[in-house]
Amino acid sequence: MEADKKKLALNIVSSKVNHKGFGAGAIDLSNVSGIIIDGDEAYLDEGTLHAKSKIEKGIKFSTNKEDVPNGRKAWIVWVAVDRTEEGAYYAGMAACEMLVDTEARRGWKILADHVNKMDGAMKRKFILDGLADGEKAALKKQLIAHNEEWWNRSDQSLKDSLS
């Protein structure tokens, strides 16, 4: 049964053909995935693109931090993957903070910030401000564990920011 489970993967490139007409110019999110950092644990969660990650399910989010006095800090890190002749690599990354109180089913996040940071990652920027050392270490460990070759081909500025 375990072998039948689909392994989570970071998408690289779309297999879609470029079409004219309806949908032309739409943003293609096939090369963006989300990693959740919850404490010192980081994991890939394919639900992040639709705000349906494991940590977000069943949570009513507010834009007011005071609504979540007992929330724990968690992050969604948008990861953009690109490809060169040498192979794929982590091309852009941006971390978005949120607070989650699982017991009270309440949370805080600013949707506009998440959208803007995702855009930054897609534009091949590294925006990892605010991550604590343990969170950076967890993210680095997850990126390497997912695909060490991608990590090795990634820009030195990413490696420096997570060291």
Coordinates of C-alpha atoms in Angstrom, one line a residue:
M1 CA 0.0 0.0 0.0
E2 CA 2.9 2.4 0.8
A3 CA 4.4 1.8 -2.6
D4 CA 1.2 2.9 -4.2
K5 CA 1.4 6.4 -2.6
K6 CA 2.4 9.2 -4.9
K7 CA 5.7 10.7 -3.9
L8 CA 5.6 14.5 -3.5
A9 CA 7.8 16.3 -5.9
L10 CA 8.7 19.8 -6.8
N11 CA 7.4 20.6 -10.3
I12 CA 10.1 21.6 -12.8
V13 CA 8.5 22.7 -16.1
S14 CA 5.1 22.5 -17.6
S15 CA 4.3 20.0 -20.3
K16 CA 1.6 22.3 -21.6
V17 CA 1.7 23.8 -25.0
N18 CA 1.5 27.6 -25.3
H19 CA -2.0 28.5 -26.6
K20 CA -3.3 31.7 -28.0
G21 CA -6.7 33.0 -27.0
F22 CA -8.5 32.2 -23.7
G23 CA -6.0 31.8 -20.9
A24 CA -3.1 33.3 -22.9
G25 CA -0.7 35.2 -20.6
A26 CA -2.0 33.4 -17.5
I27 CA 0.6 32.7 -14.8
D28 CA 2.0 29.2 -15.0
L29 CA 2.5 27.9 -11.5
S30 CA 3.8 24.5 -12.6
N31 CA 7.4 25.4 -11.5
V32 CA 6.4 26.6 -8.1
S33 CA 5.8 24.5 -5.0
G34 CA 5.5 25.2 -1.3
I35 CA 7.5 24.0 1.7
I36 CA 6.0 24.4 5.2
I37 CA 8.3 25.2 8.1
D38 CA 6.6 24.4 11.4
G39 CA 9.1 24.8 14.2
D40 CA 12.3 23.0 13.3
E41 CA 10.6 20.7 10.8
A42 CA 10.3 21.5 7.0
Y43 CA 8.3 19.5 4.6
L44 CA 6.9 19.7 1.0
D45 CA 3.2 20.1 0.9
E46 CA 1.4 20.2 -2.4
G47 CA -1.7 21.8 -0.9
T48 CA 0.1 25.1 -0.3
L49 CA -0.8 26.6 -3.7
H50 CA -4.5 26.4 -2.8
A51 CA -4.2 27.2 0.9
K52 CA -5.0 23.6 1.7
S53 CA -1.8 22.5 3.2
K54 CA -1.9 20.2 6.2
I55 CA -1.2 23.1 8.6
E56 CA -3.9 25.4 7.0
K57 CA -6.8 22.9 6.7
G58 CA -9.6 23.7 9.0
I59 CA -8.1 27.0 10.1
K60 CA -10.0 30.3 9.9
F61 CA -7.5 33.0 9.0
S62 CA -7.6 36.6 10.0
T63 CA -5.5 39.6 9.0
N64 CA -5.4 40.7 12.6
K65 CA -2.6 39.1 14.7
E66 CA -4.5 39.9 17.9
D67 CA -7.1 37.3 16.9
V68 CA -4.5 34.6 17.3
P69 CA -2.9 35.2 20.8
N70 CA -1.7 31.6 21.2
G71 CA -0.6 31.0 17.6
R72 CA 2.7 29.4 16.8
K73 CA 4.8 30.8 14.0
A74 CA 5.0 28.8 10.8
W75 CA 6.1 29.6 7.3
I76 CA 5.3 28.8 3.8
V77 CA 8.3 29.0 1.6
W78 CA 7.5 29.4 -2.1
V79 CA 10.2 27.5 -4.2
A80 CA 10.6 28.1 -7.9
V81 CA 12.6 25.6 -9.8
D82 CA 14.3 26.3 -13.1
R83 CA 16.4 24.3 -15.6
T84 CA 19.6 24.9 -17.4
E85 CA 21.6 22.7 -19.7
E86 CA 23.3 21.2 -16.6
G87 CA 19.9 20.4 -15.0
A88 CA 17.3 21.7 -12.6
Y89 CA 18.1 24.0 -9.6
Y90 CA 16.4 26.0 -6.9
A91 CA 16.0 29.3 -8.8
G92 CA 13.9 31.5 -6.4
M93 CA 12.6 31.3 -2.9
A94 CA 10.4 33.5 -0.6
A95 CA 9.3 32.9 3.0
C96 CA 5.9 34.0 4.2
E97 CA 5.1 34.1 7.9
M98 CA 1.8 33.0 9.5
L99 CA 0.5 32.2 12.9
V100 CA -1.6 29.0 13.6
D101 CA -3.5 28.0 16.7
T102 CA -4.5 24.5 15.8
E103 CA -6.6 24.0 19.0
A104 CA -8.6 27.1 18.5
R105 CA -8.7 26.6 14.7
R106 CA -7.6 30.2 14.2
G107 CA -4.7 31.7 12.2
W108 CA -3.2 34.9 10.9
K109 CA -1.6 35.6 7.5
I110 CA -1.6 38.4 5.0
L111 CA -2.7 36.9 1.7
A112 CA -1.3 39.9 -0.3
D113 CA 2.1 39.2 1.3
H114 CA 1.9 35.5 0.3
V115 CA 1.0 36.5 -3.3
N116 CA 3.8 39.1 -3.5
K117 CA 6.4 36.7 -2.1
M118 CA 5.3 33.9 -4.5
D119 CA 5.7 36.5 -7.3
G120 CA 9.2 37.2 -6.0
A121 CA 10.2 33.6 -6.0
M122 CA 8.9 33.2 -9.6
K123 CA 11.0 36.2 -10.5
R124 CA 14.0 34.3 -9.2
K125 CA 14.6 36.3 -6.0
F126 CA 15.6 34.9 -2.6
I127 CA 13.5 36.5 0.1
L128 CA 14.1 34.6 3.3
D129 CA 14.0 37.5 5.8
G130 CA 12.7 36.6 9.3
L131 CA 13.6 32.9 9.3
A132 CA 15.4 31.9 12.5
D133 CA 18.5 29.8 12.4
G134 CA 16.6 26.6 13.2
E135 CA 14.1 27.3 10.5
K136 CA 16.9 28.0 8.0
A137 CA 18.6 24.7 8.9
A138 CA 15.3 22.8 8.5
L139 CA 14.7 24.4 5.1
K140 CA 18.2 23.7 3.9
K141 CA 17.9 20.1 5.1
Q142 CA 14.6 19.6 3.2
L143 CA 16.0 21.1 0.0
I144 CA 19.1 18.9 0.1
A145 CA 17.0 15.8 1.0
H146 CA 14.6 16.5 -1.8
N147 CA 17.3 16.7 -4.5
E148 CA 20.9 17.3 -3.6
E149 CA 21.9 17.9 -7.3
W150 CA 19.4 20.8 -7.5
W151 CA 20.9 22.2 -4.3
N152 CA 24.5 21.9 -5.7
R153 CA 23.5 23.7 -8.9
S154 CA 21.7 26.5 -7.0
D155 CA 23.0 30.1 -6.7
Q156 CA 25.6 30.6 -4.0
S157 CA 23.6 33.5 -2.5
L158 CA 20.9 30.9 -1.5
K159 CA 23.4 28.6 0.1
D160 CA 24.9 31.6 2.0
S161 CA 21.6 32.8 3.2
L162 CA 20.7 29.3 4.6
S163 CA 24.1 28.7 6.2

